[in-house]
CSV table of C-alpha atoms and ligand atoms in Angstrom, one decimal:
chain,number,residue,atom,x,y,z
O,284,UNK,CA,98.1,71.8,121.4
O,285,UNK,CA,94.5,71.0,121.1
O,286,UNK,CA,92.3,72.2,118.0
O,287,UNK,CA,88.6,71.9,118.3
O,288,UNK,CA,86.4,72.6,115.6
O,289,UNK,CA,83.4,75.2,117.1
O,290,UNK,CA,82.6,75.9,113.4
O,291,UNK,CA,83.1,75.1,109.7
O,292,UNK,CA,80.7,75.5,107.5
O,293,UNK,CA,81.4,77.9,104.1
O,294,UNK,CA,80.0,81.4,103.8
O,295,UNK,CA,77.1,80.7,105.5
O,296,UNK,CA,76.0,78.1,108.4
O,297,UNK,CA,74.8,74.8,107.6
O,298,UNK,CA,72.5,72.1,109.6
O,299,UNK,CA,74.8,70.9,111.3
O,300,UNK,CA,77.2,73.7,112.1
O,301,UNK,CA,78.0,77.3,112.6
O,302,UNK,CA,80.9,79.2,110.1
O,303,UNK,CA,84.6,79.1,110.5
O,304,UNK,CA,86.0,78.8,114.6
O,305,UNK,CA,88.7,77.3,115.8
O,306,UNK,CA,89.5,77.0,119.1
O,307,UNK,CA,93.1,76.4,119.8
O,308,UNK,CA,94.4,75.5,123.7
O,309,UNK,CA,97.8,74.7,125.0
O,310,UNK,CA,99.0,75.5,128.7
O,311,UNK,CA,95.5,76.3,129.6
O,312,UNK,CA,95.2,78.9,127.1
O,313,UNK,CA,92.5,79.5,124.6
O,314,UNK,CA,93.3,80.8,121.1
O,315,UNK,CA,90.0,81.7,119.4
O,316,UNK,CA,90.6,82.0,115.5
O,317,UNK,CA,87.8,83.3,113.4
O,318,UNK,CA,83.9,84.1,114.8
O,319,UNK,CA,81.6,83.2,112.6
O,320,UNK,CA,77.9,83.0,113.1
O,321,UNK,CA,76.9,80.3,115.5
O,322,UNK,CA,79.8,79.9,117.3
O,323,UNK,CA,79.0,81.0,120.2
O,324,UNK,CA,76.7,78.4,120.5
O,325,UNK,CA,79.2,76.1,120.0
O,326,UNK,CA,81.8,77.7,122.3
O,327,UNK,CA,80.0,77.5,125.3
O,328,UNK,CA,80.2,72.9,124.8
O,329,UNK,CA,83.6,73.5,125.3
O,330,UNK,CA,84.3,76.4,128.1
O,331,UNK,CA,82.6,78.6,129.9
O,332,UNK,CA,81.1,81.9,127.7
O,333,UNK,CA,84.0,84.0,129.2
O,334,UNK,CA,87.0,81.1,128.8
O,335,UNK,CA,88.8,83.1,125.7
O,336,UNK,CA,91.8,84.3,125.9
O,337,UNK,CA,92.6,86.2,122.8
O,338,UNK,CA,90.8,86.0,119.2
O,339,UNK,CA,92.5,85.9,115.7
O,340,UNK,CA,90.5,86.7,113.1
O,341,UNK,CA,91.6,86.4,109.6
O,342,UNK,CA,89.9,88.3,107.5
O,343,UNK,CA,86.8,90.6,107.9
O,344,UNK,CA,84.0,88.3,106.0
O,345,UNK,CA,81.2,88.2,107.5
O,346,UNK,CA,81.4,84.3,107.9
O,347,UNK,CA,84.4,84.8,110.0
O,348,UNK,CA,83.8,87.6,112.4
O,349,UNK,CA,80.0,88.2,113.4
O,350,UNK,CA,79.9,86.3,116.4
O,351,UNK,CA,82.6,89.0,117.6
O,352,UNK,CA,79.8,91.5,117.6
O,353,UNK,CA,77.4,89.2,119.6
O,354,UNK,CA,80.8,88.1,122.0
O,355,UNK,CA,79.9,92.2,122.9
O,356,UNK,CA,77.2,91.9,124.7
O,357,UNK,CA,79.1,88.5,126.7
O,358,UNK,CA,81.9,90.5,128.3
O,359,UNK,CA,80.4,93.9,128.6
O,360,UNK,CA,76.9,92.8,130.2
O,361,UNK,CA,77.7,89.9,132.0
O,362,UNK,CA,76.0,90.0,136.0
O,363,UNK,CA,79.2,89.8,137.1
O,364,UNK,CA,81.1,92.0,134.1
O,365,UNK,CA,82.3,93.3,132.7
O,366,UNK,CA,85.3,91.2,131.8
O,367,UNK,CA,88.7,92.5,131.0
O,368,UNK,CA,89.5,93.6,127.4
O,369,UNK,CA,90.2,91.0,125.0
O,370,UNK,CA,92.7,91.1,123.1
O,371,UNK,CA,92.1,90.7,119.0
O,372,UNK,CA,94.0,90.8,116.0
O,373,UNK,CA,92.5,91.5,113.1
O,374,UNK,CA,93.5,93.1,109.5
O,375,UNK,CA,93.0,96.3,108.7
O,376,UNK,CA,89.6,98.3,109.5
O,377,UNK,CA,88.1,95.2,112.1
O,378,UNK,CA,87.5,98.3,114.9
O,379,UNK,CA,85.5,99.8,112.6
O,380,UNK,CA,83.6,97.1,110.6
O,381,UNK,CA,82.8,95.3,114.0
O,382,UNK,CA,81.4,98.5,115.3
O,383,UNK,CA,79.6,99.3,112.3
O,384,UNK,CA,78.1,96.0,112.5
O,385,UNK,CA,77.1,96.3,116.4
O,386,UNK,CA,75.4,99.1,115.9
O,387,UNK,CA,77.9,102.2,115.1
O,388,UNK,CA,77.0,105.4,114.7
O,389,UNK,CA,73.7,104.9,117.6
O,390,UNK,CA,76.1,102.3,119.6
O,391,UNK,CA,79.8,103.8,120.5
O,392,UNK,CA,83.1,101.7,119.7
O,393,UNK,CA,83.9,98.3,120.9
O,394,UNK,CA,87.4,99.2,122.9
O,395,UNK,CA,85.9,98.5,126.8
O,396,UNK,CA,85.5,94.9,125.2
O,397,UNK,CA,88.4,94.4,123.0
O,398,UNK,CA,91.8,95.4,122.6
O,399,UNK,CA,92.3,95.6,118.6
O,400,UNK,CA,95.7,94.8,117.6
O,401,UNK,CA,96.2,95.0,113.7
O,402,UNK,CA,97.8,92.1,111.8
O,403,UNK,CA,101.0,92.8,109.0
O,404,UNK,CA,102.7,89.8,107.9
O,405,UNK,CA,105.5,88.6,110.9
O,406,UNK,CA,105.7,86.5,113.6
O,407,UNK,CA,104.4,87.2,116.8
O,408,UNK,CA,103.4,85.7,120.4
O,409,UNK,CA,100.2,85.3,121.7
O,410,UNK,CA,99.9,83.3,125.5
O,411,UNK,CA,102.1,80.1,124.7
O,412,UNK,CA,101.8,80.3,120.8
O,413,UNK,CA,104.5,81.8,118.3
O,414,UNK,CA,101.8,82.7,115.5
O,415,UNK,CA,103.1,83.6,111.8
O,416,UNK,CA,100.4,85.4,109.7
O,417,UNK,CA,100.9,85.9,106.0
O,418,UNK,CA,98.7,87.2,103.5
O,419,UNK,CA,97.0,84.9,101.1
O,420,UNK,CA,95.0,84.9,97.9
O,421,UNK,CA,91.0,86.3,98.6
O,422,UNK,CA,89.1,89.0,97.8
O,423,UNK,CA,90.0,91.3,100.9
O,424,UNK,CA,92.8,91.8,103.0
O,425,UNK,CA,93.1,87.7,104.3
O,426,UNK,CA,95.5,86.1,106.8
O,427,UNK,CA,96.9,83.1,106.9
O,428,UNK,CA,98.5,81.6,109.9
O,429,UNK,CA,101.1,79.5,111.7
O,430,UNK,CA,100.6,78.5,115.0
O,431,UNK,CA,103.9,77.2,116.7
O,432,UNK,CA,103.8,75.6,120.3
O,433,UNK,CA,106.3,73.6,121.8
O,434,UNK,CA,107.4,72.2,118.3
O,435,UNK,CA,104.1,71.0,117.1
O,436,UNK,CA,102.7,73.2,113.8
O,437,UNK,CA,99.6,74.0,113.0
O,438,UNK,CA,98.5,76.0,109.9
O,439,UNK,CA,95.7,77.0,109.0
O,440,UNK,CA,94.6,78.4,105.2
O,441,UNK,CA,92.0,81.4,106.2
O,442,UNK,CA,90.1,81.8,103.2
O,443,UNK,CA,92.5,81.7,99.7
O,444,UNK,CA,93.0,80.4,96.1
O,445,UNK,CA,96.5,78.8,95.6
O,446,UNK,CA,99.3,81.3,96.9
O,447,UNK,CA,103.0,81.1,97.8
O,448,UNK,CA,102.2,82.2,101.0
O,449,UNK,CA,100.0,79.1,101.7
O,450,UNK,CA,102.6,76.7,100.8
O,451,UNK,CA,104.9,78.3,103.3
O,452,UNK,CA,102.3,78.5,106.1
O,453,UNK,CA,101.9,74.7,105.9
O,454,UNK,CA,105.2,73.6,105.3
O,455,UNK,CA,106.1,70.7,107.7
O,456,UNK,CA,102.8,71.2,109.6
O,457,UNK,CA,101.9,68.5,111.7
O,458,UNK,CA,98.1,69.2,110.7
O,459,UNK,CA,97.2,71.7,107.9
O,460,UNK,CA,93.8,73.0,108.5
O,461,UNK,CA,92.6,73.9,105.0
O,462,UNK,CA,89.7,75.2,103.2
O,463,UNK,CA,88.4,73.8,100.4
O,464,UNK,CA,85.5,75.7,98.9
O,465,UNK,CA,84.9,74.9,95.3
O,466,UNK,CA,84.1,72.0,93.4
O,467,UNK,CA,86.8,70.4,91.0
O,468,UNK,CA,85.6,70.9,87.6
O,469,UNK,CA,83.0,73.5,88.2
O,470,UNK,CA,83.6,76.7,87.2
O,471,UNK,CA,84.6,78.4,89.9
O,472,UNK,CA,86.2,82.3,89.5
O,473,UNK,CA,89.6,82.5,90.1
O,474,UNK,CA,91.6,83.6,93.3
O,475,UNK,CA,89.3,83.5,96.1
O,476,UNK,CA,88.9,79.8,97.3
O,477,UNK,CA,90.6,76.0,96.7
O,478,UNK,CA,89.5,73.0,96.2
O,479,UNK,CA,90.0,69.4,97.3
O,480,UNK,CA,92.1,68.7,94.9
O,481,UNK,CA,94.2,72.3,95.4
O,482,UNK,CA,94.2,71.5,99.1
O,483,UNK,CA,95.6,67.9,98.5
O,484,UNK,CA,98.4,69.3,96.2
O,485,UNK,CA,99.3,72.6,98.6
O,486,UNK,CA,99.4,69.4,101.6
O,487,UNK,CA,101.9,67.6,99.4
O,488,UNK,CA,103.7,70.0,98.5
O,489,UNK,CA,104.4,71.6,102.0
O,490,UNK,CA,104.8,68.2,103.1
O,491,UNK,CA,102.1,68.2,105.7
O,492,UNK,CA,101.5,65.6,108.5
O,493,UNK,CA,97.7,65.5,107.9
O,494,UNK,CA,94.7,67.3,106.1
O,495,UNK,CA,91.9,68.5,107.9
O,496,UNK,CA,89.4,70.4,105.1
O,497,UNK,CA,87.0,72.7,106.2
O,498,UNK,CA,84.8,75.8,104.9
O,499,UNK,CA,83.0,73.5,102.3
O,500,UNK,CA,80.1,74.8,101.6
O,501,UNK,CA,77.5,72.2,102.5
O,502,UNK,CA,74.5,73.3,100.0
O,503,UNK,CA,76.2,73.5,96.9
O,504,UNK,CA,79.3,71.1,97.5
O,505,UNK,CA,79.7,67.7,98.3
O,506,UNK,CA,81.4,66.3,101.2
O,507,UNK,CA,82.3,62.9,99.1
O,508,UNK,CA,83.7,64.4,96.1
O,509,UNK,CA,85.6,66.8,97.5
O,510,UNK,CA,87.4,64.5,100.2
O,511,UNK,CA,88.3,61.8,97.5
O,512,UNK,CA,89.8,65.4,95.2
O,513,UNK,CA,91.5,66.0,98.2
O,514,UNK,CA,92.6,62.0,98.5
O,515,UNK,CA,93.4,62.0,94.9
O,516,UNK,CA,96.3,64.6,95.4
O,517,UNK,CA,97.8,63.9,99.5
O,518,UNK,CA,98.7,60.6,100.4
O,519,UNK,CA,98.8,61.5,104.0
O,520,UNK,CA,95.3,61.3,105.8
O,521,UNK,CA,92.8,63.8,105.1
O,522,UNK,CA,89.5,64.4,106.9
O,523,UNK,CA,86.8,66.6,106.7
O,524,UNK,CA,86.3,68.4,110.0
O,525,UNK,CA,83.2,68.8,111.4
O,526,UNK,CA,82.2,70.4,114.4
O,527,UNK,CA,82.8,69.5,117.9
O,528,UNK,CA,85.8,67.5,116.7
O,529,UNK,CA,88.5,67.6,118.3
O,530,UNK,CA,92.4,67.0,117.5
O,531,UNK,CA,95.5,66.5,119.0
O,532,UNK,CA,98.5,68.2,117.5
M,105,ZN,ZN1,86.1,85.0,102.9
């Protein structure tokens, strides 16, 4: 499968790219997971506006989802839309908080544009991909996932603090697409994010093929320290995504 980085920056966009997106392909298939602001922009480098197949979102953060609510006007106004439903899984209370962030009560629901699915923890199919979702450690209801396809693994953290469930998501992945956050040695509040460090060690422990951090949050972090955290604790390589990349899994 193919990963390509439409978006990574931490909680809020940075110069030089939108928030969390990830656009996963095999078999011709696209796997949209997460929609943060500015990934739209992004998206359309890589296929046309309309080229999704099904979105996972995984958790209802801003950062994460608000490009969902612009994706409305995409498929539901297009000249020649509207395009079939989408569909999108999402925790708890997405068909609400995306409407609510359109425009509900004066705009109606989102349903003619997406078909919400709600996530529990299990394994499921979407197109060619055996996805496992989990929750992890954050604030709100957050998903982690496992994304199977033809024996090839790819996990990927959501937003968390050190959890069980993490270790398990990314045990034996070929790449283990992780946030990292925080600083190491700042004080930073407990159970919401990682960092380098916390990646490095979850990527060691699971026994990962390779670390890909993202969500660093480029005005207060620092890309540097937080890779060579991250280097300290994995042996395996580790890279800081950024976007447009693109990796084979
Ligand atoms: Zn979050």
């Amino acid at each position: 499968m193919r990963l390509t980085v439409l978006g990574c920056a931490g909680s809020f966009p940075g110069p030089d790219s939108a928030c969390s997106a990830y656009l996963v392909e095999a078999e011709g298939f696209r796997l949209l997971v997460d929609f943060g602001p500015g990934a739209i922009s992004a998206l359309q480098r890589h296929c046309s506006l309309q080229g999704i197949d099904a979105i996972l979102l995984s958790h209802l953060h801003g950062d994460h989802i608000f490009d969902a609510c612009s994706y409305v006007v995409v498929r539901r106004y297009a000249p020649d839309g509207p395009y079939p439903r989408l569909p999108l899984y999402t925790p708890a209370g997405g068909k609400e908080r995306l409407a609510g962030a359109y425009g509900s009560p004066d705009e109606g629901p989102l349903e003619d544009v997406y078909d919400f699915r709600t996530l529990s923890p299990g394994t499921f199919t979407v197109g060619p991909f055996q996805v496992t979702a989990e929750r992890v450690n954050h604030p709100v209801e957050t998903f982690g996932f496992r994304i199977e396809h033809n024996g090839r693994v790819l996990a990927y953290s959501g937003d968390t603090a050190i959890c069980d469930a993490l270790l398990r998501l990314a045990q034996d992945a070929d790449a283990f697409l992780c946030e990292a956050s925080y600083l190491d040695g700042a004080d930073n509040p407990p159970d919401i994010h990682l960092t380098g460090r916390e990646a490095g060690q979850v990527a060691t422990k699971a026994g990962a093929g390779r670390l890909l951090l993202t969500h660093l949050v480029s005005a207060w972090g620092s890309e540097s320290a937080t890779l060579e955290a991250a280097c300290g604790a994995f042996g395996g390589p580790v890279d800081v995504v950024r976007q447009g990349e693109r990796y084979q899994v």
